[in-house]
Short mmCIF file of C-alpha atoms in Angstrom, two decimals:
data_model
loop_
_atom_site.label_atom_id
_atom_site.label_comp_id
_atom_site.label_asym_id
_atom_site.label_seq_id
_atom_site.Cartn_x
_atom_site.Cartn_y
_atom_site.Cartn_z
CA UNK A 4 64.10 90.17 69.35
CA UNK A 5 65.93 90.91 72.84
CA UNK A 6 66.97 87.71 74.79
CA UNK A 7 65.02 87.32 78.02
CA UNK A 8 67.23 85.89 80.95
CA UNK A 9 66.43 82.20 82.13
CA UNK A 10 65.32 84.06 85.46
CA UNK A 11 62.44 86.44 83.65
CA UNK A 12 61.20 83.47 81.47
CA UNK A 13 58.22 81.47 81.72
CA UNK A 14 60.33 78.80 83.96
CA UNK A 15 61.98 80.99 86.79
CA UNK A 16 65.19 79.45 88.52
CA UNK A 17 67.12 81.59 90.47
CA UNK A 18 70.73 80.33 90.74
CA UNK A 19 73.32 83.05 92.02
CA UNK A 20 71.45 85.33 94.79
CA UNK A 21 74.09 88.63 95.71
CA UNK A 22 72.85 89.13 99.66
CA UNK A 23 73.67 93.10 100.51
CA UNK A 24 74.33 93.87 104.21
CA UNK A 25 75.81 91.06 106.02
CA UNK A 26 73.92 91.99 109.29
CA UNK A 27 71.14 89.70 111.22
CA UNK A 28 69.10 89.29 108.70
CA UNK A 29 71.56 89.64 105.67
CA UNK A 30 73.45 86.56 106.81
CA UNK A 31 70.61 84.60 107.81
CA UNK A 32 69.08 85.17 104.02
CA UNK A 33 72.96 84.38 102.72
CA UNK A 34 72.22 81.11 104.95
CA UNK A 35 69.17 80.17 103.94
CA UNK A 36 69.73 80.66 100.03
CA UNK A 37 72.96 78.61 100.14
CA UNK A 38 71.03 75.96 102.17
CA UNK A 39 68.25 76.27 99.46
CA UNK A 40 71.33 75.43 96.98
CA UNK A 41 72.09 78.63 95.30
CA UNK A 42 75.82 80.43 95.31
CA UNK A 43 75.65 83.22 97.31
CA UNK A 44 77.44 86.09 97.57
CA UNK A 45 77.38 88.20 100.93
CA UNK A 46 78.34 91.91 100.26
CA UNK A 47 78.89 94.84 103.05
CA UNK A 48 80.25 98.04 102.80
CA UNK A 49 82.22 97.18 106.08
CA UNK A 50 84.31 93.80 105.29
CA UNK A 51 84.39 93.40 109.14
CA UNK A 52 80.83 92.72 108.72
CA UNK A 53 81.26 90.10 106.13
CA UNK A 54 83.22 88.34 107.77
CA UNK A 55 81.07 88.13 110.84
CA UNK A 56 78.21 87.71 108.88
CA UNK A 57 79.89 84.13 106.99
CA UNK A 58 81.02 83.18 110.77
CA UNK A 59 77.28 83.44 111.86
CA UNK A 60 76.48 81.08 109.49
CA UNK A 61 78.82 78.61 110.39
CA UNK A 62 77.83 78.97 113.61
CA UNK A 63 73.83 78.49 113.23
CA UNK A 64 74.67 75.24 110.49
CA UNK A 65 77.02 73.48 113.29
CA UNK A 66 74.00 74.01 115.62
CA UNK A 67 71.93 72.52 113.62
CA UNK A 68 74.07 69.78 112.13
CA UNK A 69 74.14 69.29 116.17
CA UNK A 70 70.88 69.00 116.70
CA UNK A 71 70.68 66.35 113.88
CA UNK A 72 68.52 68.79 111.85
CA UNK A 73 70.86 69.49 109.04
CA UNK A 74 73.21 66.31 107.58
CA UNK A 75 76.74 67.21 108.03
CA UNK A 76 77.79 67.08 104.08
CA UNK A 77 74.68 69.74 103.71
CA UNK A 78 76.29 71.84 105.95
CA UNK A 79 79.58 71.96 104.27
CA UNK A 80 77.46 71.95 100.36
CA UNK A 81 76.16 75.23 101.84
CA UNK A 82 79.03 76.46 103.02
CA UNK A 83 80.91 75.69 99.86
CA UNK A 84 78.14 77.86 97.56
CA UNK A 85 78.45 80.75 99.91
CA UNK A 86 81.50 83.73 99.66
CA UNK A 87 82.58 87.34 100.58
CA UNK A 88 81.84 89.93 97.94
CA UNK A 89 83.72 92.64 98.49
CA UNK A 90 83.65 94.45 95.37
CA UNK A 91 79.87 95.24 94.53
CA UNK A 92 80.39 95.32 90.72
CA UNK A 93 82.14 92.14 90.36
CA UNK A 94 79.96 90.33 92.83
CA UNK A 95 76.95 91.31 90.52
CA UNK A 96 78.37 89.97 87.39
CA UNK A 97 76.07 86.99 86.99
CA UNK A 98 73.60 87.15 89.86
CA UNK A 99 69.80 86.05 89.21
CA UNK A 100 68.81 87.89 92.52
CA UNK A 101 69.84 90.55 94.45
CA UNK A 102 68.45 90.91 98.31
CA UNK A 103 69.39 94.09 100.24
CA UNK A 104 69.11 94.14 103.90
CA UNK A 105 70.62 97.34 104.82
CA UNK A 106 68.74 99.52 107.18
CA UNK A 107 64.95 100.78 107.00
CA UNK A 108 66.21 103.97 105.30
CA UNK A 109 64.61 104.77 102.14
CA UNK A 110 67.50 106.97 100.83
CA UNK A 111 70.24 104.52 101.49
CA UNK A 112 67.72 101.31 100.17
CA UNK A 113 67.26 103.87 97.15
CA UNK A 114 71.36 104.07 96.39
CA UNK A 115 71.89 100.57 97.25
CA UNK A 116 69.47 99.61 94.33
CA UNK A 117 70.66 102.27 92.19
CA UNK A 118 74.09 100.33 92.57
CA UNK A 119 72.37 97.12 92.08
CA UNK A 120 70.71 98.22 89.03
CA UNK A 121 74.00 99.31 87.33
CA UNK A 122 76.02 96.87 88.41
CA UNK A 123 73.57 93.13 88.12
CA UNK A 124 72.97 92.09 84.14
CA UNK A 125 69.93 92.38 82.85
CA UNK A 126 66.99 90.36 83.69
CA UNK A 127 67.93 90.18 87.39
CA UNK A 128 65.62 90.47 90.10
CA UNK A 129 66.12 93.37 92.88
CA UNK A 130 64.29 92.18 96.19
CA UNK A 131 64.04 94.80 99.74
CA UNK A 132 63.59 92.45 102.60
CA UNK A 133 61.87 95.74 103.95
CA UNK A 134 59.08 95.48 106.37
CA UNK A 135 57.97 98.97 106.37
CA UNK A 136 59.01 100.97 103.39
CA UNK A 137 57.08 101.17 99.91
CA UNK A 138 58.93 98.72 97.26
CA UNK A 139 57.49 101.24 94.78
CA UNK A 140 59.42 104.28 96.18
CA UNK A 141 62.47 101.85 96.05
CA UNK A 142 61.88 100.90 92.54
CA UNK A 143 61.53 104.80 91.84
CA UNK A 144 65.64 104.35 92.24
CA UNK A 145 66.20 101.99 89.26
CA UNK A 146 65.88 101.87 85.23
CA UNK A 147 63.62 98.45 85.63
CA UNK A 148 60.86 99.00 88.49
CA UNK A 149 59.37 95.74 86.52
CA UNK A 150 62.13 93.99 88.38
CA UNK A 151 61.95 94.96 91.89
CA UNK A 152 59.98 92.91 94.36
CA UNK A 153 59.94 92.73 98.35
CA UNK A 154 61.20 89.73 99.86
CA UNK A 155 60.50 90.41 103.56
CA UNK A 156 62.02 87.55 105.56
CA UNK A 157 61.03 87.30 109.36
CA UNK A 158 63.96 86.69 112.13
CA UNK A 159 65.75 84.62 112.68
CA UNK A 160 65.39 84.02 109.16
CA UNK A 161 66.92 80.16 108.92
CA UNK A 162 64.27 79.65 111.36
CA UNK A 163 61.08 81.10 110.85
CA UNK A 164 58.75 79.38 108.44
CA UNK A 165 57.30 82.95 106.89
CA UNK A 166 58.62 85.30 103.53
CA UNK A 167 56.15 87.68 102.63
CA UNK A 168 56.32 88.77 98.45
CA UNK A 169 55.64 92.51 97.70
CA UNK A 170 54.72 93.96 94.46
CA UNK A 171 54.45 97.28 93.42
CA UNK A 172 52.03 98.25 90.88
CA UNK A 173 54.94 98.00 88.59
CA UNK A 174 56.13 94.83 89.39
CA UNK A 175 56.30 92.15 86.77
CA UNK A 176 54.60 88.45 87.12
CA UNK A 177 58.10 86.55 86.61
CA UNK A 178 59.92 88.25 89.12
CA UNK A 179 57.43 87.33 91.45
CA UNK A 180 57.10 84.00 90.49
CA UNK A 181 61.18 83.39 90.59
CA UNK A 182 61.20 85.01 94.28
CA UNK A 183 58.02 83.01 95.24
CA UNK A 184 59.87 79.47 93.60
CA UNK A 185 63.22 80.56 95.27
CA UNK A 186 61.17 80.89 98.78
CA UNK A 187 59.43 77.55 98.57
CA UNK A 188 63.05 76.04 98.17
CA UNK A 189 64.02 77.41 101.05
CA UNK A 190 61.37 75.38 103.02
CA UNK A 191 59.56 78.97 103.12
CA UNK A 192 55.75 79.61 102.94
CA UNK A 193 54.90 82.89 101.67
#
């Protein structure tokens, strides 16, 4: 009998969420995952980018610490659970969920998760925040197509209220459920 990871069980709880590409919407997923009170790990392949990406959070939780929408010590929780990843393999290492949000190119979404699927341990989720591109030709990329869901966030993503959940044909129910679980955390209706 093969042990089944707390994430693909019956009670999904997504912990540690690996965000890849630190761009608009990367960062903006990184924020609203550590908000949501998972770690979270921001990855680029341009550490100029992470960088940016972790100041752009700051930056949109002092606004809205300003705005007296977000409590100051939730800000700095949130800010606490989330980090740089700059090496792809180690930032995997325990991850529940991985999110890419590199561009809408199927070939480079199809080596990212290639990379995902080698590097995260098994019974991780892989989730496109793709808006256009078939999460089945994605999943084509990886040993465990069971695994791989869409997770397509709208922008700006702290701020709209929307995440829409793809399946392919492949797709397994607990995945879904764990994505679906993680987005209502979020304060997201999808």
């Amino acid at each position: 009998m093969s042990e089944v990871s707390p994430v693909t069980s019956a009670a999904p709880g997504v912990r540690t969420v690996l965000v890849i590409g630190a761009g608009t919407m990367g960062h903006g997923i990184a924020q609203a995952a550590a908000v949501a009170g998972c770690r979270v790990r921001l990855h680029d392949v341009d550490s100029g980018r992470i960088a940016a990406g972790l100041a752009k959070v700051r930056e949109s939780l002092d606004r809205l610490v300003a705005k007296g929408k977000l409590p100051a010590a939730e800000r700095d929780a949130a800010l606490a659970r989330l980090e740089a990843a700059r090496g792809l393999v180690a930032a995997a290492r325990d991850c529940d969920l991985a999110i890419e949000a590199v561009p809408e190119v199927l070939e480079l979404k199809q080596a990212t998760f290639r990379a995902l699927d080698a590097a995260l341990p098994a019974g991780a989720i892989l989730a496109s925040n793709t808006s256009s591109l078939s999460i089945a030709k994605i999943a084509e990329a990886v040993s465990r197509p069971e695994a791989v869901v869409g997770m397509h966030f709208f922008n700006p993503v702290p701020l709209m209220p929307l995440v829409e959940i793809v399946r392919s044909g492949l797709t397994s129910d607990a995945p879904i459920a764990a994505v679906r679980a993680l987005a209502e955390r979020m304060g997201k209706t999808t």
